[in-house]
Amino acid sequence: MAPVPIMPRWLDLRTISLKLWLIVLAIPCIHLITILVLRDHAGPFYLWSNLDPDYWYLLDALNITNLDWPVAVHHPGTPVQALGAFIIKLAHPLSTSLELTQLVLKNPEHYLTLIHFCLVVINTLALIFAGLCTYLAFGSTIAVLFVQFGPFISKLCIKWMTHVAPEPLLISVVLVLGGVALLALRPGQLESHRPKYAALFGLIAGFGLAVKITSTGVYFLPLFILWNFRYLTIYGLTALFVMFVFTLPAAGGYGDMIAHLNSFTADDTSFGGVNNTFVSGSEYLYQLKRLSSRPAFILVLLSGLITTFYFWLRAKANKTEIPIAVKLIAGICLADVVQVLIVAKHPSGHYMIPVLVLS
């Protein structure tokens, strides 16, 4: 039997029925309208509740348009800054750097609104992609709707989608990552195209790491379905290279990035500590418990672990291989655990958004 091509037939959009289009587009359209309405009701970006980090990203986008290095590189967040710079330049392609600076500083709210709209559109397109991948994997419109509800899983997700920040773009990254993982479930896919999937997963992970390094946990998702030294090497090297490429606009801030990462991992300043110890054990355990208590997290993790254990015992008893879908579920569990372990070191609920959507 000929191998299944990695690029699905629905790339020819004419093959999609009107009924399927209506189902696939329903939630993305609701998402687009909902977030734009909420953004309007949230008030100006200069309000204290909206100010951080939106204005940081606007000013660093302006820095990039002026061919200067961005200043806020701790996330590092470079793709969001570069996207903002592109939108500003696209709005005034013939303006000089001085003119662009004057225009943006004179009316920053206008440009933040433009950038936010672009982020919401990217999210909407990612939802459509995830829906199409889900239908191709399962042939079920119900499954499509369940997967597309991902960004609505938590109030945190909805709140942060009204910001100009890494989180909206991270949600898009997770939706694309999940969509590609579902494509890999099709019969014959990994057997025929495992190196290509390894590189594709690496491309997504590298971009996501450039958006926000604290999303590292979710990129453990494909480890078990790639489980081979060669393919894991392709995955890791591709991710590192792509991350490097997408952070190049902030290359002048690499020193600050490394210093922030060092402070983030090597001491307990996240808990207000002053002794430069790695972490306060009791405080870390408390934060771990607090972050893990969300139903969208803990219920998925427990059910995933039970499912994985059951099929592992079954495969061991029958001397058969564990199904790829179960390996993917195990990858979700691993991503959940790694993400919460990372975030508990620097506890903030919105750092859990990528893994909540992935779950």
mmCIF file of C-alpha atoms in Angstrom:
data_model
loop_
_atom_site.group_PDB
_atom_site.id
_atom_site.type_symbol
_atom_site.label_atom_id
_atom_site.label_comp_id
_atom_site.label_asym_id
_atom_site.label_seq_id
_atom_site.Cartn_x
_atom_site.Cartn_y
_atom_site.Cartn_z
ATOM 1 C CA MET A 1 0.000 0.000 0.000
ATOM 2 C CA ALA A 2 1.342 3.424 -0.942
ATOM 3 C CA PRO A 3 2.290 5.657 2.003
ATOM 4 C CA VAL A 4 -0.130 8.367 3.041
ATOM 5 C CA PRO A 5 1.177 11.776 1.890
ATOM 6 C CA ILE A 6 2.158 14.168 4.658
ATOM 7 C CA MET A 7 0.171 16.988 3.035
ATOM 8 C CA PRO A 8 -3.548 16.176 3.295
ATOM 9 C CA ARG A 9 -6.017 16.435 0.441
ATOM 10 C CA TRP A 10 -7.998 19.212 2.092
ATOM 11 C CA LEU A 11 -5.212 21.634 1.169
ATOM 12 C CA ASP A 12 -7.298 21.837 -1.997
ATOM 13 C CA LEU A 13 -10.028 23.851 -0.269
ATOM 14 C CA ARG A 14 -12.503 23.044 -3.052
ATOM 15 C CA THR A 15 -12.820 19.501 -1.676
ATOM 16 C CA ILE A 16 -14.400 20.721 1.584
ATOM 17 C CA SER A 17 -18.183 20.636 1.680
ATOM 18 C CA LEU A 18 -20.211 23.703 2.649
ATOM 19 C CA LYS A 19 -21.569 21.898 5.728
ATOM 20 C CA LEU A 20 -18.071 21.089 6.973
ATOM 21 C CA TRP A 21 -16.924 24.666 6.319
ATOM 22 C CA LEU A 22 -19.818 25.987 8.408
ATOM 23 C CA ILE A 23 -18.910 23.683 11.305
ATOM 24 C CA VAL A 24 -15.179 24.374 11.128
ATOM 25 C CA LEU A 25 -15.680 28.157 10.909
ATOM 26 C CA ALA A 26 -18.373 28.446 13.609
ATOM 27 C CA ILE A 27 -16.226 28.593 16.746
ATOM 28 C CA PRO A 28 -13.368 30.578 15.112
ATOM 29 C CA CYS A 29 -15.882 33.249 14.062
ATOM 30 C CA ILE A 30 -17.401 33.285 17.569
ATOM 31 C CA HIS A 31 -13.868 33.564 18.960
ATOM 32 C CA LEU A 32 -13.013 36.484 16.670
ATOM 33 C CA ILE A 33 -16.154 38.435 17.530
ATOM 34 C CA THR A 34 -15.992 37.631 21.262
ATOM 35 C CA ILE A 35 -12.380 38.728 21.742
ATOM 36 C CA LEU A 36 -12.870 41.924 19.735
ATOM 37 C CA VAL A 37 -15.953 42.811 21.780
ATOM 38 C CA LEU A 38 -14.149 42.052 25.047
ATOM 39 C CA ARG A 39 -11.174 44.117 23.892
ATOM 40 C CA ASP A 40 -13.485 47.039 23.240
ATOM 41 C CA HIS A 41 -15.076 46.699 26.684
ATOM 42 C CA ALA A 42 -11.697 46.336 28.404
ATOM 43 C CA GLY A 43 -11.021 50.018 27.851
ATOM 44 C CA PRO A 44 -7.858 51.776 26.668
ATOM 45 C CA PHE A 45 -4.519 50.006 26.822
ATOM 46 C CA TYR A 46 -3.158 52.766 29.061
ATOM 47 C CA LEU A 47 -5.393 51.688 31.976
ATOM 48 C CA TRP A 48 -3.368 50.088 34.766
ATOM 49 C CA SER A 49 -5.050 46.717 34.188
ATOM 50 C CA ASN A 50 -4.132 46.765 30.475
ATOM 51 C CA LEU A 51 -0.813 48.587 30.547
ATOM 52 C CA ASP A 52 1.515 45.667 31.241
ATOM 53 C CA PRO A 53 2.950 44.241 29.034
ATOM 54 C CA ASP A 54 1.177 45.860 26.069
ATOM 55 C CA TYR A 55 3.075 49.136 26.024
ATOM 56 C CA TRP A 56 6.376 47.300 26.460
ATOM 57 C CA TYR A 57 5.689 45.420 23.238
ATOM 58 C CA LEU A 58 4.563 48.520 21.365
ATOM 59 C CA LEU A 59 7.690 50.470 22.303
ATOM 60 C CA ASP A 60 9.973 47.573 21.435
ATOM 61 C CA ALA A 61 8.171 47.163 18.098
ATOM 62 C CA LEU A 62 8.974 50.813 17.529
ATOM 63 C CA ASN A 63 12.601 50.132 18.486
ATOM 64 C CA ILE A 64 12.812 47.441 15.826
ATOM 65 C CA THR A 65 11.317 49.722 13.153
ATOM 66 C CA ASN A 66 14.088 52.180 14.080
ATOM 67 C CA LEU A 67 16.645 49.372 13.595
ATOM 68 C CA ASP A 68 17.410 49.350 17.313
ATOM 69 C CA TRP A 69 17.436 46.413 19.733
ATOM 70 C CA PRO A 70 14.302 45.777 21.819
ATOM 71 C CA VAL A 71 14.715 46.365 25.549
ATOM 72 C CA ALA A 72 12.207 43.920 27.107
ATOM 73 C CA VAL A 73 13.821 40.655 26.000
ATOM 74 C CA HIS A 74 13.177 38.539 29.087
ATOM 75 C CA HIS A 75 10.415 36.371 27.628
ATOM 76 C CA PRO A 76 12.054 36.834 24.997
ATOM 77 C CA GLY A 77 8.865 37.720 23.071
ATOM 78 C CA THR A 78 10.743 38.694 19.904
ATOM 79 C CA PRO A 79 8.114 37.410 17.409
ATOM 80 C CA VAL A 80 5.454 39.618 19.039
ATOM 81 C CA GLN A 81 7.774 42.630 18.853
ATOM 82 C CA ALA A 82 8.723 41.856 15.245
ATOM 83 C CA LEU A 83 5.059 41.429 14.295
ATOM 84 C CA GLY A 84 4.287 44.822 15.826
ATOM 85 C CA ALA A 85 7.172 46.393 13.900
ATOM 86 C CA PHE A 86 5.918 44.846 10.665
ATOM 87 C CA ILE A 87 2.391 46.191 11.225
ATOM 88 C CA ILE A 88 3.658 49.688 12.042
ATOM 89 C CA LYS A 89 5.828 49.726 8.934
ATOM 90 C CA LEU A 90 3.040 48.270 6.803
ATOM 91 C CA ALA A 91 0.691 51.032 7.939
ATOM 92 C CA HIS A 92 3.200 53.692 6.794
ATOM 93 C CA PRO A 93 5.550 52.071 4.265
ATOM 94 C CA LEU A 94 7.016 55.349 2.988
ATOM 95 C CA SER A 95 7.521 57.071 6.348
ATOM 96 C CA THR A 96 10.978 57.637 7.812
ATOM 97 C CA SER A 97 11.989 56.288 11.231
ATOM 98 C CA LEU A 98 11.505 59.737 12.778
ATOM 99 C CA GLU A 99 8.037 60.053 11.238
ATOM 100 C CA LEU A 100 7.065 56.565 12.446
ATOM 101 C CA THR A 101 8.219 57.385 15.957
ATOM 102 C CA GLN A 102 6.175 60.571 16.009
ATOM 103 C CA LEU A 103 3.087 58.811 14.640
ATOM 104 C CA VAL A 104 3.230 55.964 17.157
ATOM 105 C CA LEU A 105 3.971 58.135 20.189
ATOM 106 C CA LYS A 106 1.234 60.569 19.184
ATOM 107 C CA ASN A 107 -1.427 57.837 18.979
ATOM 108 C CA PRO A 108 -0.153 54.617 20.621
ATOM 109 C CA GLU A 109 -3.647 53.247 21.246
ATOM 110 C CA HIS A 110 -4.330 53.085 17.509
ATOM 111 C CA TYR A 111 -1.259 50.957 16.837
ATOM 112 C CA LEU A 112 -1.871 48.692 19.829
ATOM 113 C CA THR A 113 -5.386 48.103 18.467
ATOM 114 C CA LEU A 114 -3.954 47.197 15.045
ATOM 115 C CA ILE A 115 -1.436 44.770 16.536
ATOM 116 C CA HIS A 116 -4.062 43.190 18.761
ATOM 117 C CA PHE A 117 -6.421 42.717 15.806
ATOM 118 C CA CYS A 118 -3.654 40.936 13.921
ATOM 119 C CA LEU A 119 -3.006 38.614 16.884
ATOM 120 C CA VAL A 120 -6.709 37.735 17.083
ATOM 121 C CA VAL A 121 -6.823 37.000 13.342
ATOM 122 C CA ILE A 122 -3.794 34.701 13.697
ATOM 123 C CA ASN A 123 -5.576 32.936 16.548
ATOM 124 C CA THR A 124 -8.686 32.539 14.406
ATOM 125 C CA LEU A 125 -6.685 31.021 11.542
ATOM 126 C CA ALA A 126 -4.968 28.642 13.985
ATOM 127 C CA LEU A 127 -8.388 27.527 15.236
ATOM 128 C CA ILE A 128 -9.486 26.805 11.666
ATOM 129 C CA PHE A 129 -6.287 24.824 11.057
ATOM 130 C CA ALA A 130 -6.768 22.809 14.250
ATOM 131 C CA GLY A 131 -10.380 22.089 13.297
ATOM 132 C CA LEU A 132 -9.451 20.828 9.841
ATOM 133 C CA CYS A 133 -6.674 18.642 11.272
ATOM 134 C CA THR A 134 -9.101 17.212 13.831
ATOM 135 C CA TYR A 135 -11.643 16.315 11.171
ATOM 136 C CA LEU A 136 -8.962 14.664 9.067
ATOM 137 C CA ALA A 137 -7.760 12.625 12.063
ATOM 138 C CA PHE A 138 -11.152 11.554 13.445
ATOM 139 C CA GLY A 139 -13.731 12.276 10.741
ATOM 140 C CA SER A 140 -15.956 13.711 13.453
ATOM 141 C CA THR A 141 -17.472 17.176 13.539
ATOM 142 C CA ILE A 142 -18.086 16.761 17.291
ATOM 143 C CA ALA A 143 -14.350 16.267 17.774
ATOM 144 C CA VAL A 144 -13.733 19.440 15.749
ATOM 145 C CA LEU A 145 -15.904 21.475 18.108
ATOM 146 C CA PHE A 146 -14.265 20.000 21.216
ATOM 147 C CA VAL A 147 -10.750 20.794 20.003
ATOM 148 C CA GLN A 148 -11.694 24.317 18.950
ATOM 149 C CA PHE A 149 -12.998 25.058 22.448
ATOM 150 C CA GLY A 150 -9.362 24.974 23.634
ATOM 151 C CA PRO A 151 -8.895 28.775 23.957
ATOM 152 C CA PHE A 152 -12.124 28.995 25.986
ATOM 153 C CA ILE A 153 -10.963 26.416 28.565
ATOM 154 C CA SER A 154 -10.062 29.060 31.138
ATOM 155 C CA LYS A 155 -10.916 32.660 31.965
ATOM 156 C CA LEU A 156 -7.165 33.266 31.981
ATOM 157 C CA CYS A 157 -6.989 32.443 28.267
ATOM 158 C CA ILE A 158 -9.870 34.753 27.416
ATOM 159 C CA LYS A 159 -8.507 37.594 29.536
ATOM 160 C CA TRP A 160 -5.015 37.427 28.042
ATOM 161 C CA MET A 161 -6.322 37.243 24.493
ATOM 162 C CA THR A 162 -7.366 40.887 24.948
ATOM 163 C CA HIS A 163 -3.707 41.898 25.423
ATOM 164 C CA VAL A 164 -0.815 42.633 23.097
ATOM 165 C CA ALA A 165 1.427 40.038 24.714
ATOM 166 C CA PRO A 166 3.017 36.641 24.030
ATOM 167 C CA GLU A 167 -0.024 34.708 25.295
ATOM 168 C CA PRO A 168 -2.309 35.186 22.241
ATOM 169 C CA LEU A 169 0.498 34.045 19.944
ATOM 170 C CA LEU A 170 1.310 31.134 22.266
ATOM 171 C CA ILE A 171 -2.292 29.956 22.009
ATOM 172 C CA SER A 172 -1.909 29.943 18.222
ATOM 173 C CA VAL A 173 1.340 27.970 18.547
ATOM 174 C CA VAL A 174 -0.329 25.359 20.764
ATOM 175 C CA LEU A 175 -3.287 25.011 18.370
ATOM 176 C CA VAL A 176 -0.934 24.434 15.433
ATOM 177 C CA LEU A 177 1.184 22.022 17.506
ATOM 178 C CA GLY A 178 -1.928 20.050 18.444
ATOM 179 C CA GLY A 179 -3.187 20.068 14.859
ATOM 180 C CA VAL A 180 0.078 18.661 13.502
ATOM 181 C CA ALA A 181 0.127 16.036 16.271
ATOM 182 C CA LEU A 182 -3.361 14.944 15.229
ATOM 183 C CA LEU A 183 -2.249 14.706 11.584
ATOM 184 C CA ALA A 184 0.496 12.335 12.750
ATOM 185 C CA LEU A 185 -2.178 9.938 14.050
ATOM 186 C CA ARG A 186 -3.309 9.059 10.532
ATOM 187 C CA PRO A 187 -2.398 5.493 9.487
ATOM 188 C CA GLY A 188 1.050 5.280 7.935
ATOM 189 C CA GLN A 189 2.027 8.855 8.730
ATOM 190 C CA LEU A 190 4.863 8.399 11.197
ATOM 191 C CA GLU A 191 6.122 5.279 9.454
ATOM 192 C CA SER A 192 6.497 7.207 6.188
ATOM 193 C CA HIS A 193 7.319 10.734 7.356
ATOM 194 C CA ARG A 194 8.827 10.634 10.852
ATOM 195 C CA PRO A 195 11.874 12.838 9.961
ATOM 196 C CA LYS A 196 9.572 15.435 8.409
ATOM 197 C CA TYR A 197 7.320 15.436 11.461
ATOM 198 C CA ALA A 198 10.373 15.765 13.719
ATOM 199 C CA ALA A 199 11.487 18.837 11.766
ATOM 200 C CA LEU A 200 7.951 20.265 11.700
ATOM 201 C CA PHE A 201 7.535 19.823 15.444
ATOM 202 C CA GLY A 202 10.937 21.458 15.889
ATOM 203 C CA LEU A 203 9.875 24.431 13.779
ATOM 204 C CA ILE A 204 6.768 24.947 15.928
ATOM 205 C CA ALA A 205 8.665 24.468 19.202
ATOM 206 C CA GLY A 206 11.467 26.846 18.203
ATOM 207 C CA PHE A 207 8.998 29.559 17.302
ATOM 208 C CA GLY A 208 7.069 28.996 20.533
ATOM 209 C CA LEU A 209 10.245 29.211 22.628
ATOM 210 C CA ALA A 210 11.083 32.524 20.963
ATOM 211 C CA VAL A 211 7.594 33.768 21.872
ATOM 212 C CA LYS A 212 7.924 32.752 25.533
ATOM 213 C CA ILE A 213 10.565 30.501 27.063
ATOM 214 C CA THR A 214 8.273 29.545 29.958
ATOM 215 C CA SER A 215 6.141 27.554 27.494
ATOM 216 C CA THR A 216 8.927 24.925 27.342
ATOM 217 C CA GLY A 217 6.777 22.207 28.891
ATOM 218 C CA VAL A 218 4.295 21.931 26.017
ATOM 219 C CA TYR A 219 7.066 21.026 23.565
ATOM 220 C CA PHE A 220 7.540 17.708 25.332
ATOM 221 C CA LEU A 221 4.298 16.646 23.597
ATOM 222 C CA PRO A 222 5.858 14.781 20.618
ATOM 223 C CA LEU A 223 8.655 13.022 22.510
ATOM 224 C CA PHE A 224 7.025 9.590 22.763
ATOM 225 C CA ILE A 225 5.760 9.483 19.161
ATOM 226 C CA LEU A 226 9.228 10.455 17.885
ATOM 227 C CA TRP A 227 10.949 8.125 20.384
ATOM 228 C CA ASN A 228 14.226 7.516 18.534
ATOM 229 C CA PHE A 229 17.625 9.183 19.003
ATOM 230 C CA ARG A 230 17.823 10.307 15.379
ATOM 231 C CA TYR A 231 14.372 11.891 15.283
ATOM 232 C CA LEU A 232 14.690 13.466 18.728
ATOM 233 C CA THR A 233 18.002 14.974 17.601
ATOM 234 C CA ILE A 234 16.333 16.416 14.489
ATOM 235 C CA TYR A 235 13.574 17.783 16.697
ATOM 236 C CA GLY A 236 15.895 19.373 19.248
ATOM 237 C CA LEU A 237 18.365 20.870 16.783
ATOM 238 C CA THR A 238 15.583 22.257 14.602
ATOM 239 C CA ALA A 239 13.920 23.846 17.648
ATOM 240 C CA LEU A 240 17.169 25.491 18.780
ATOM 241 C CA PHE A 241 17.965 26.784 15.292
ATOM 242 C CA VAL A 242 14.457 28.175 14.737
ATOM 243 C CA MET A 243 14.486 29.821 18.168
ATOM 244 C CA PHE A 244 17.804 31.459 17.276
ATOM 245 C CA VAL A 245 16.426 32.713 13.953
ATOM 246 C CA PHE A 246 13.265 34.196 15.490
ATOM 247 C CA THR A 247 15.199 35.959 18.261
ATOM 248 C CA LEU A 248 17.728 37.560 15.889
ATOM 249 C CA PRO A 249 15.893 40.938 15.935
ATOM 250 C CA ALA A 250 16.815 41.012 19.645
ATOM 251 C CA ALA A 251 20.385 39.717 19.230
ATOM 252 C CA GLY A 252 21.772 42.778 20.980
ATOM 253 C CA GLY A 253 19.883 41.702 24.099
ATOM 254 C CA TYR A 254 21.144 38.104 24.280
ATOM 255 C CA GLY A 255 23.191 38.985 27.361
ATOM 256 C CA ASP A 256 20.097 40.280 29.156
ATOM 257 C CA MET A 257 18.133 37.181 28.090
ATOM 258 C CA ILE A 258 20.772 34.855 29.556
ATOM 259 C CA ALA A 259 21.067 36.908 32.748
ATOM 260 C CA HIS A 260 17.286 36.817 33.250
ATOM 261 C CA LEU A 261 17.133 33.087 32.572
ATOM 262 C CA ASN A 262 19.930 32.551 35.079
ATOM 263 C CA SER A 263 18.120 34.562 37.765
ATOM 264 C CA PHE A 264 14.910 32.734 36.928
ATOM 265 C CA THR A 265 16.453 29.288 37.404
ATOM 266 C CA ALA A 266 19.290 29.787 39.900
ATOM 267 C CA ASP A 267 17.769 31.705 42.827
ATOM 268 C CA ASP A 268 14.538 32.241 44.716
ATOM 269 C CA THR A 269 13.882 35.874 43.771
ATOM 270 C CA SER A 270 10.573 34.768 42.272
ATOM 271 C CA PHE A 271 9.412 34.191 45.858
ATOM 272 C CA GLY A 272 10.914 37.415 47.140
ATOM 273 C CA GLY A 273 13.958 35.596 48.517
ATOM 274 C CA VAL A 274 17.237 37.355 49.223
ATOM 275 C CA ASN A 275 19.610 34.470 49.908
ATOM 276 C CA ASN A 276 20.127 33.474 46.253
ATOM 277 C CA THR A 277 19.262 29.873 47.027
ATOM 278 C CA PHE A 278 17.701 27.803 44.273
ATOM 279 C CA VAL A 279 14.210 27.798 45.755
ATOM 280 C CA SER A 280 12.293 27.753 48.999
ATOM 281 C CA GLY A 281 11.124 24.147 49.257
ATOM 282 C CA SER A 282 7.933 24.748 51.200
ATOM 283 C CA GLU A 283 6.914 27.687 49.002
ATOM 284 C CA TYR A 284 7.637 25.707 45.839
ATOM 285 C CA LEU A 285 5.454 22.806 46.985
ATOM 286 C CA TYR A 286 2.660 25.213 47.880
ATOM 287 C CA GLN A 287 2.784 26.832 44.440
ATOM 288 C CA LEU A 288 2.942 23.418 42.788
ATOM 289 C CA LYS A 289 -0.239 22.394 44.587
ATOM 290 C CA ARG A 290 -1.963 25.684 43.773
ATOM 291 C CA LEU A 291 -1.136 25.578 40.058
ATOM 292 C CA SER A 292 -2.084 21.896 39.752
ATOM 293 C CA SER A 293 -5.510 22.332 41.319
ATOM 294 C CA ARG A 294 -7.187 23.724 38.197
ATOM 295 C CA PRO A 295 -9.750 21.133 36.945
ATOM 296 C CA ALA A 296 -8.731 21.684 33.319
ATOM 297 C CA PHE A 297 -5.231 20.613 34.332
ATOM 298 C CA ILE A 298 -5.555 17.946 36.983
ATOM 299 C CA LEU A 299 -8.516 16.058 35.450
ATOM 300 C CA VAL A 300 -6.796 15.787 32.074
ATOM 301 C CA LEU A 301 -3.522 14.730 33.704
ATOM 302 C CA LEU A 302 -5.122 12.025 35.876
ATOM 303 C CA SER A 303 -7.299 10.622 33.092
ATOM 304 C CA GLY A 304 -4.308 10.669 30.741
ATOM 305 C CA LEU A 305 -2.102 8.813 33.216
ATOM 306 C CA ILE A 306 -4.795 6.190 33.837
ATOM 307 C CA THR A 307 -5.327 5.701 30.092
ATOM 308 C CA THR A 308 -1.603 5.430 29.414
ATOM 309 C CA PHE A 309 -1.063 2.940 32.250
ATOM 310 C CA TYR A 310 -3.997 0.789 31.124
ATOM 311 C CA PHE A 311 -2.827 0.532 27.519
ATOM 312 C CA TRP A 312 0.781 -0.019 28.611
ATOM 313 C CA LEU A 313 -0.284 -3.003 30.717
ATOM 314 C CA ARG A 314 -2.476 -4.269 27.874
ATOM 315 C CA ALA A 315 0.342 -3.969 25.326
ATOM 316 C CA LYS A 316 2.762 -5.686 27.714
ATOM 317 C CA ALA A 317 0.345 -8.557 28.306
ATOM 318 C CA ASN A 318 -0.361 -9.024 24.585
ATOM 319 C CA LYS A 319 3.257 -8.310 23.583
ATOM 320 C CA THR A 320 2.105 -5.628 21.160
ATOM 321 C CA GLU A 321 3.189 -2.057 20.572
ATOM 322 C CA ILE A 322 1.473 0.799 22.407
ATOM 323 C CA PRO A 323 -0.863 2.673 19.980
ATOM 324 C CA ILE A 324 0.429 6.013 18.682
ATOM 325 C CA ALA A 325 -2.629 7.807 20.091
ATOM 326 C CA VAL A 326 -1.755 6.534 23.575
ATOM 327 C CA LYS A 327 1.840 7.716 23.125
ATOM 328 C CA LEU A 328 0.441 11.123 22.270
ATOM 329 C CA ILE A 329 -1.682 11.092 25.435
ATOM 330 C CA ALA A 330 1.462 10.183 27.394
ATOM 331 C CA GLY A 331 3.158 13.170 25.731
ATOM 332 C CA ILE A 332 0.357 15.455 26.938
ATOM 333 C CA CYS A 333 0.831 14.126 30.486
ATOM 334 C CA LEU A 334 4.580 14.718 30.287
ATOM 335 C CA ALA A 335 4.001 18.237 28.946
ATOM 336 C CA ASP A 336 1.584 18.939 31.803
ATOM 337 C CA VAL A 337 4.041 17.774 34.451
ATOM 338 C CA VAL A 338 7.069 19.595 33.029
ATOM 339 C CA GLN A 339 5.097 22.812 32.545
ATOM 340 C CA VAL A 340 3.763 22.927 36.100
ATOM 341 C CA LEU A 341 7.236 22.124 37.499
ATOM 342 C CA ILE A 342 8.681 25.042 35.528
ATOM 343 C CA VAL A 343 5.913 27.511 36.354
ATOM 344 C CA ALA A 344 5.902 26.670 40.081
ATOM 345 C CA LYS A 345 9.441 28.079 40.231
ATOM 346 C CA HIS A 346 8.110 31.448 39.000
ATOM 347 C CA PRO A 347 4.426 31.184 39.938
ATOM 348 C CA SER A 348 1.961 33.055 37.786
ATOM 349 C CA GLY A 349 -1.298 31.582 36.547
ATOM 350 C CA HIS A 350 -1.057 32.891 32.988
ATOM 351 C CA TYR A 351 2.183 30.914 32.472
ATOM 352 C CA MET A 352 -0.081 27.846 32.509
ATOM 353 C CA ILE A 353 -2.134 29.030 29.526
ATOM 354 C CA PRO A 354 -0.221 27.010 26.870
ATOM 355 C CA VAL A 355 -0.643 23.707 28.701
ATOM 356 C CA LEU A 356 -4.288 24.408 29.569
ATOM 357 C CA VAL A 357 -5.090 24.924 25.881
ATOM 358 C CA LEU A 358 -3.016 21.881 24.919
ATOM 359 C CA SER A 359 -4.879 19.729 27.439
#
